[in-house]
CSV table of C-alpha atoms in Angstrom, one decimal:
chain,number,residue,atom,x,y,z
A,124,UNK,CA,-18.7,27.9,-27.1
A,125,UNK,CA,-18.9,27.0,-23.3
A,126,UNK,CA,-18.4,23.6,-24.0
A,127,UNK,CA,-15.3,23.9,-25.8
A,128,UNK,CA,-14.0,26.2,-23.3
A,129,UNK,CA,-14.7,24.3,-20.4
A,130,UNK,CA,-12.7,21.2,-23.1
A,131,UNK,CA,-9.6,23.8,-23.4
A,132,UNK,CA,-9.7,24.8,-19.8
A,133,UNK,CA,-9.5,20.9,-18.7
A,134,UNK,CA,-6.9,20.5,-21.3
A,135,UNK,CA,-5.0,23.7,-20.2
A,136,UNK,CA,-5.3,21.8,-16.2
A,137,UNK,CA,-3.9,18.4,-17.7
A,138,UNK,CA,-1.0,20.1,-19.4
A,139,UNK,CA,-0.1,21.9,-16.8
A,140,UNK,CA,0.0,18.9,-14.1
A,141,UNK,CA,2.0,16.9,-16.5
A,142,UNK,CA,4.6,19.9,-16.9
A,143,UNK,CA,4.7,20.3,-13.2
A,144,UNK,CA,5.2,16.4,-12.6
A,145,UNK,CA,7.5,15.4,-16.1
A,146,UNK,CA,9.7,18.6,-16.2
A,147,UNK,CA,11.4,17.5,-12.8
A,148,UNK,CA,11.6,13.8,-13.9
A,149,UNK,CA,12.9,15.0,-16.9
A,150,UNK,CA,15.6,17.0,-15.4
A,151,UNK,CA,16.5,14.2,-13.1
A,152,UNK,CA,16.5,11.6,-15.8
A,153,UNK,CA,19.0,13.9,-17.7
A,154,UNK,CA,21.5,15.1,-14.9
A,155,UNK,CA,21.9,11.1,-14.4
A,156,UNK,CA,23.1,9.9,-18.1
A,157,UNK,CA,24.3,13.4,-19.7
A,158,UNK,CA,27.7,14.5,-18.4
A,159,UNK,CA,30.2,17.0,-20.0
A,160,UNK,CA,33.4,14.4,-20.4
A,161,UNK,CA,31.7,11.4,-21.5
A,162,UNK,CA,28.2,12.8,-22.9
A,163,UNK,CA,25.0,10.9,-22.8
A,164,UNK,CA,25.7,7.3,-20.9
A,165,UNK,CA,23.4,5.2,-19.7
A,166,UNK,CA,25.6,2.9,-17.7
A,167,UNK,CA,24.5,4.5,-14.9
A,168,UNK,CA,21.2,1.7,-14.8
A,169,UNK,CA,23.4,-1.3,-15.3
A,170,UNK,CA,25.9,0.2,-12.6
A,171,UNK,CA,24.0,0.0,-9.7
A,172,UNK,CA,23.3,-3.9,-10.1
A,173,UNK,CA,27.2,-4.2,-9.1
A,174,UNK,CA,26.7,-1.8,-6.1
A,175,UNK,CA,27.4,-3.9,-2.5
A,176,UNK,CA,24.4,-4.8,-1.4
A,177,UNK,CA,21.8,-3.7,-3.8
A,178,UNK,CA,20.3,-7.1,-4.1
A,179,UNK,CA,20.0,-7.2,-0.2
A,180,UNK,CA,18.7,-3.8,0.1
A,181,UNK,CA,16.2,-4.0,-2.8
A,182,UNK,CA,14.7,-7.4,-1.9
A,183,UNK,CA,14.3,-6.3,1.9
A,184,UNK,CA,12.1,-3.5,0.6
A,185,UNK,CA,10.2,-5.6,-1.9
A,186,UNK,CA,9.7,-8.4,1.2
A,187,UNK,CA,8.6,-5.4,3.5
A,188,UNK,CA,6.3,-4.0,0.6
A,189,UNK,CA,4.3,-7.3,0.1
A,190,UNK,CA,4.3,-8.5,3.7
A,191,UNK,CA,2.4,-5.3,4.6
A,192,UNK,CA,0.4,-5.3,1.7
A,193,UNK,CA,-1.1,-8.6,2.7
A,194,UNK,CA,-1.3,-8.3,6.4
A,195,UNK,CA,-2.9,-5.1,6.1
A,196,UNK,CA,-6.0,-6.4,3.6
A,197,UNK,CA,-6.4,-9.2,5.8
A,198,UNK,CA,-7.0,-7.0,9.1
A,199,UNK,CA,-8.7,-3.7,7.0
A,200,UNK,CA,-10.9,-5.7,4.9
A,201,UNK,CA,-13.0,-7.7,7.4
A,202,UNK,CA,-12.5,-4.8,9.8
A,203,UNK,CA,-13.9,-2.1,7.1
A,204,UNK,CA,-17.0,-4.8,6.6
A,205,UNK,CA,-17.9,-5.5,9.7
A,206,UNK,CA,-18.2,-1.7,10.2
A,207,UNK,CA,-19.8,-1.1,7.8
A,208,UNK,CA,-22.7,-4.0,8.1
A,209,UNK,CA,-22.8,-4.2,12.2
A,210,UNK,CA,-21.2,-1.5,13.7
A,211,UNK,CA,-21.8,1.9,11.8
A,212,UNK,CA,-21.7,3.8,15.0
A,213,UNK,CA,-18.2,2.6,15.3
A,214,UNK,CA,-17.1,4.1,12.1
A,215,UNK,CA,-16.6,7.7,13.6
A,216,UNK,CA,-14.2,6.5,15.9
A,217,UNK,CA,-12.3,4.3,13.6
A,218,UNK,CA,-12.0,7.2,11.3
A,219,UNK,CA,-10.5,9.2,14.2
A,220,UNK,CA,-8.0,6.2,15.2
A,221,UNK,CA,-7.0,5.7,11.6
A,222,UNK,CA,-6.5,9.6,11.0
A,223,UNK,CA,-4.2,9.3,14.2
A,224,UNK,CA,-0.7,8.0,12.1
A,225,UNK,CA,-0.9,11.2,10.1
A,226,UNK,CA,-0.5,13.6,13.7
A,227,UNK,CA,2.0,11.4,14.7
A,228,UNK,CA,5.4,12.1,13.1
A,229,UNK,CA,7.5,9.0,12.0
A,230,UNK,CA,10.0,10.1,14.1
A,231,UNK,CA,8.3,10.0,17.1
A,232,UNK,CA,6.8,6.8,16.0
A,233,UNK,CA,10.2,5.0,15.8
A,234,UNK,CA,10.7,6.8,19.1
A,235,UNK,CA,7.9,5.3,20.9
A,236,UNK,CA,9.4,1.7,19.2
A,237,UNK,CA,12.6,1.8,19.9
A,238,UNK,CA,11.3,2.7,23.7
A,239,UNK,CA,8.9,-0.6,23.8
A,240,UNK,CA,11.1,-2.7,22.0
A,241,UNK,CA,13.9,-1.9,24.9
A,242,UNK,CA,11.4,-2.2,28.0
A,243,UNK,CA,9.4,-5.0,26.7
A,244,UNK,CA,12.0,-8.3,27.0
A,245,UNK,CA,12.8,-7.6,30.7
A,246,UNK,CA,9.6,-5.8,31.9
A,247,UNK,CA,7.7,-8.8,30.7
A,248,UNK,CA,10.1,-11.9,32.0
A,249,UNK,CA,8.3,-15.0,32.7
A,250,UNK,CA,4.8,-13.5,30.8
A,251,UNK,CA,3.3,-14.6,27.6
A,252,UNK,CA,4.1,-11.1,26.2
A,253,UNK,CA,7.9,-11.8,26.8
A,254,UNK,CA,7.7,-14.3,24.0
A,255,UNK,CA,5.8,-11.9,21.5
A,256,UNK,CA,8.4,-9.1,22.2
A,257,UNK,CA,11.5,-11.4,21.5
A,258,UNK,CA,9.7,-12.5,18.5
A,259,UNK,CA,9.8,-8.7,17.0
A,260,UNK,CA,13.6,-8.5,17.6
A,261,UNK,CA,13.8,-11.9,15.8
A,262,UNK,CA,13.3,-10.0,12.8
A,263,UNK,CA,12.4,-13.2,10.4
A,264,UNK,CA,9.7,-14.8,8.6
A,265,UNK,CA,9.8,-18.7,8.3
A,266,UNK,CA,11.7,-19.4,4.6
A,267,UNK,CA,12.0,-15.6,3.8
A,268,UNK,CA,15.2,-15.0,6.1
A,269,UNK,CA,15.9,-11.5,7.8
A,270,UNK,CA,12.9,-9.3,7.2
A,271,UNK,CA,12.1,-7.0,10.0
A,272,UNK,CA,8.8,-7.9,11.4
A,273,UNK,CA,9.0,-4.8,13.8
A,274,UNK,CA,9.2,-2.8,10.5
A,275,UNK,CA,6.1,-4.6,9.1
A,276,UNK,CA,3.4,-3.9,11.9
A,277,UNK,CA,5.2,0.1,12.1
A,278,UNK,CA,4.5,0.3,8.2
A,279,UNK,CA,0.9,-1.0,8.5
A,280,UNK,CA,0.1,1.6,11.0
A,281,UNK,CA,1.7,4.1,8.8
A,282,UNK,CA,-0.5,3.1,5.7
A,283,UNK,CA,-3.6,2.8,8.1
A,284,UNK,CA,-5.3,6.2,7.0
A,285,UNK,CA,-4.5,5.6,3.0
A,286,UNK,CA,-5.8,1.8,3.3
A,287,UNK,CA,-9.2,2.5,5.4
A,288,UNK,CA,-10.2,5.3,3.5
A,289,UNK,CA,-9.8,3.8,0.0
A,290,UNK,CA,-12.3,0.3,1.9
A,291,UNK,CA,-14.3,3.1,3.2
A,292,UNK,CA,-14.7,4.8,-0.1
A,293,UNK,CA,-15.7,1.6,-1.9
A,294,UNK,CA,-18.1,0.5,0.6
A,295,UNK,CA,-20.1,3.7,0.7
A,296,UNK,CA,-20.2,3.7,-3.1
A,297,UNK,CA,-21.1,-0.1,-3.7
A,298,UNK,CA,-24.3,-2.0,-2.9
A,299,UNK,CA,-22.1,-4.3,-0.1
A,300,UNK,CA,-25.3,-4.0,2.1
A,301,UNK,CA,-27.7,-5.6,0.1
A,302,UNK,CA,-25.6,-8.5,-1.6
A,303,UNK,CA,-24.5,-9.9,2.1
A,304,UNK,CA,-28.1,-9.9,2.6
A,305,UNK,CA,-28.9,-11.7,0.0
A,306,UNK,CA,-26.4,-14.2,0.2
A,307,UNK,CA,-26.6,-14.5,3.7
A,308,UNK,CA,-30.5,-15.2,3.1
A,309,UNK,CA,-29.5,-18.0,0.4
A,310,UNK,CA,-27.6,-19.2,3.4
A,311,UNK,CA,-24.1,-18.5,3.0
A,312,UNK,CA,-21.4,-18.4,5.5
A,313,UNK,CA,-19.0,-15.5,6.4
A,314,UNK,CA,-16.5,-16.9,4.8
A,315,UNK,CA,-17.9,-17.3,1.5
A,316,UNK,CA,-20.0,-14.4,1.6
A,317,UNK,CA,-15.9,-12.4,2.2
A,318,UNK,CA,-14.5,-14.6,-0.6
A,319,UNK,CA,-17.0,-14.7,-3.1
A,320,UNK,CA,-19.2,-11.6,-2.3
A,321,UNK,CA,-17.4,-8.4,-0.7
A,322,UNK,CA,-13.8,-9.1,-2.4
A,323,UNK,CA,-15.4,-8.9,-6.0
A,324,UNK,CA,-17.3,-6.1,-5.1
A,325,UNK,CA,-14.8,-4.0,-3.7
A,326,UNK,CA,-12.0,-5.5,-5.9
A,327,UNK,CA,-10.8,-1.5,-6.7
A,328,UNK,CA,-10.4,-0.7,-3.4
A,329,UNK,CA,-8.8,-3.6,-2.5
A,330,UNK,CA,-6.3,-2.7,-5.5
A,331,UNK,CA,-6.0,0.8,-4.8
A,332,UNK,CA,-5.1,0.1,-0.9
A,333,UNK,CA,-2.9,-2.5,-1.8
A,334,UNK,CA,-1.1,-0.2,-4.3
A,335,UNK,CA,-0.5,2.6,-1.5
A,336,UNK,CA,0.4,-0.2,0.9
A,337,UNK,CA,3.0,-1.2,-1.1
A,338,UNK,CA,3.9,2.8,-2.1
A,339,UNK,CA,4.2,3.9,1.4
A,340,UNK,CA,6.5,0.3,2.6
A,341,UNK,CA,8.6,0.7,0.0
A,342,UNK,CA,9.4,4.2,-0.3
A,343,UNK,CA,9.7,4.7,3.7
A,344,UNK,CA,13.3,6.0,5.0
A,345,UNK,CA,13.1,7.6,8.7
A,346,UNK,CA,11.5,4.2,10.3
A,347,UNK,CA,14.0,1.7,8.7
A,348,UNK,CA,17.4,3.9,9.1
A,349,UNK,CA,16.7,5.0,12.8
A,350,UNK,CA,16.0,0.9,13.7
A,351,UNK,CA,19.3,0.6,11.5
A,352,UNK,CA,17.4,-1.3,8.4
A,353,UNK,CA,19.3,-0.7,5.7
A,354,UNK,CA,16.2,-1.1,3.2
A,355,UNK,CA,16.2,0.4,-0.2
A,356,UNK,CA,15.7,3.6,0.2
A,357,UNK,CA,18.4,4.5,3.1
A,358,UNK,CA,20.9,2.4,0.8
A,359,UNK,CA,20.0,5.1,-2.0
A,360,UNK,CA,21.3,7.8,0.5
A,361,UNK,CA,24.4,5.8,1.7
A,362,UNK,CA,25.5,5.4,-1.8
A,363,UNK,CA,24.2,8.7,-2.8
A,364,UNK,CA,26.5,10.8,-1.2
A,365,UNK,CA,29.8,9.8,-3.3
A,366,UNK,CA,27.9,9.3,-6.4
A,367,UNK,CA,25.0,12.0,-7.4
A,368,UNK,CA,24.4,10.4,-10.9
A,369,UNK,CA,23.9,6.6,-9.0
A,370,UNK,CA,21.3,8.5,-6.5
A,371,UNK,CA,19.5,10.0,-9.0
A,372,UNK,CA,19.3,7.1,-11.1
A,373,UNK,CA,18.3,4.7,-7.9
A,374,UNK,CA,15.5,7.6,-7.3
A,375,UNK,CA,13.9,7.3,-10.9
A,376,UNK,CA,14.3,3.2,-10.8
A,377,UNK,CA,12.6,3.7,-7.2
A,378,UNK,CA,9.8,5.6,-9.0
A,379,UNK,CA,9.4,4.0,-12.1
A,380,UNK,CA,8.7,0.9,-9.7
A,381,UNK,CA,5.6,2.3,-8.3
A,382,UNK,CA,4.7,4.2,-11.3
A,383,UNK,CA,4.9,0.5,-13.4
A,384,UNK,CA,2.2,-1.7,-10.0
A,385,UNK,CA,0.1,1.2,-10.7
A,386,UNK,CA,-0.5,1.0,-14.2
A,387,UNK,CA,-0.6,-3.0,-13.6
A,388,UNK,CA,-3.4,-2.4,-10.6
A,389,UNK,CA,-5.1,0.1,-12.8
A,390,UNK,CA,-5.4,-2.1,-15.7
A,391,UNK,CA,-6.3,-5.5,-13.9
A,392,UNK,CA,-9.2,-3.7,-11.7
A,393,UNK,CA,-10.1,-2.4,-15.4
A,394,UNK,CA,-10.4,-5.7,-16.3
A,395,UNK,CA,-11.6,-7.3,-13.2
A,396,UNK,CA,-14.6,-5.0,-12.7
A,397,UNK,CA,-16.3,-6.2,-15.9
A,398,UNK,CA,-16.1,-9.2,-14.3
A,399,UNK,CA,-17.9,-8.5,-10.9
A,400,UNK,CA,-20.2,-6.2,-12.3
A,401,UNK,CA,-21.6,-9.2,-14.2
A,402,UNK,CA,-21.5,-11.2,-11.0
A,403,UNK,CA,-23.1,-8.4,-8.9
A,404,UNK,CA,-26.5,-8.6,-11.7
A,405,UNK,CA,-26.1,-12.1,-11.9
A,406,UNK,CA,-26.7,-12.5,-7.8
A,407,UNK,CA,-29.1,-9.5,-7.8
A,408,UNK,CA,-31.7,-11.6,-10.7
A,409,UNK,CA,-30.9,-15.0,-8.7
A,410,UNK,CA,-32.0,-13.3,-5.8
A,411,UNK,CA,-34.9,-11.9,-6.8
A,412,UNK,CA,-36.0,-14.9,-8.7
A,413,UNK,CA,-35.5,-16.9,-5.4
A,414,UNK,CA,-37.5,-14.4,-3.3
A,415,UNK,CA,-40.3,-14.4,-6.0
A,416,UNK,CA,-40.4,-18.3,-5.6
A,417,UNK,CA,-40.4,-18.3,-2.0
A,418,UNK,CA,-43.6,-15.9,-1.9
């Protein structure tokens, strides 16, 4: 009898959540194709494709998305590991630094931008820094056109406490330490033992900090509108106001988006950890084998 209570209580929980979370998509989903004159119509979806400047708008935010992704797992991930395998009395104040985006309001973020990005050019004439600052107003990435790279490095900062504590997470709970170790003592470099030892390992919470990444970047309005970006997300709300149906139905695509890399991240680390898992024994019994040989 306990079981099966505690089974109806989790299913009671579940049901719940999913009323809480579906009953407002639901309601959004039907304000933006039911109307009194015409009933249901779903022209709403195909309409926005004819909007001025959706394509802009939505590829900006895509751009944005991946460039942070990927310029935030190459700084986090060899920054998480070499905290974790050289300096663990670091870790404490990494935490702290990382927790820091999450006092700091976005406003006052921008704030603080805005104010460097308009003291930088001419406090720092005839420096090296003067180049660096003119290159963040450039706003452009060779072959990709005008992406904000101020927008990039603000957005990484942003995502900092999501993305180190999902590397954290999955270096506490793997067995990092002992495979560098052992592949260091088979005599491998850095570099390979990054590549081929700690990205396999902590291929999950690579995926799951990549996925937020890309969550937080593309979802992000007070940033981008106050530095007069026009991603995706402050084009919802300038189009929004004369057309409440067309918001609402930009807010589910907007969702939907996220909702469809998740389930894509989710079922390639599914498939993926197999994978390493057989890799991880694999080393571990080569190791072993080796070490038995050498003594």
């Amino acid at each position: 009898m306990t079981a099966r209570r505690a089974q109806y209580a989790r299913w009671a929980i579940l049901g719940a959540a999913g009323v809480y979370f579906l009953l407002p998509m639901f309601a959004a989903l039907w304000y933006a194709i039911y109307n009194d004159q015409n009933g249901f119509d779903l022209s709403v979806f195909t309409r926005m494709f004819h909007m001025p400047n959706f394509t802009q708008s939505f590829m900006l935010s895509v751009y944005l998305s991946v460039f942070t992704v990927v310029f935030t797992l190459v700084l986090m991930v060899p920054t998480a590991l070499l905290l974790h395998l050289r300096m663990p009395r670091m870790r404490k104040a990494v935490d702290f630094a990382c927790l820091l985006p999450l006092v700091v309001p976005p406003v006052v973020l921008v704030v603080g931008i805005s104010t460097v990005l308009q003291w930088g050019p001419n406090s720092l004439a005839g420096t090296p820094f003067q180049s660096f600052m003119n290159w963040l107003q450039l706003s452009s990435f060779p072959g990709i056109g005008s992406v904000p790279v101020i927008l990039v490095f603000a957005y990484m900062v942003m995502a900092l406490p999501f993305t180190y504590r999902a590397l954290d997470a999955g270096l506490k709970t793997s067995n990092i330490t002992a495979l560098v170790e052992a592949a260091r003592s088979l005599g491998a470099g850095w570099l390979t033992v990054l590549l081929r030892i700690a990205v396999p390992a902590l291929r999950t919470s690579i995926l799951n900090s990549a996925f937020l990444a890309f969550a937080l970047a593309f979802g992000e309005f007070t940033v981008a509108s106050i530095l007069n970006f026009v991603t995706f997300t402050p084009w919802i709300l300038q189009y929004g106001q004369t057309d409440g149906q067309l918001s609402t139905a930009l807010s589910i695509e907007s969702l939907m988006i996220v909702w469809v890399i998740l389930l894509v991240i989710t079922a390639f680390g599914r498939q993926r950890t197999g994978q390493s898992l057989l890799r991880t024994r694999a080393l571990a019994l080569f190791t072993s084998q080796h070490l038995k040989d050498g003594a």
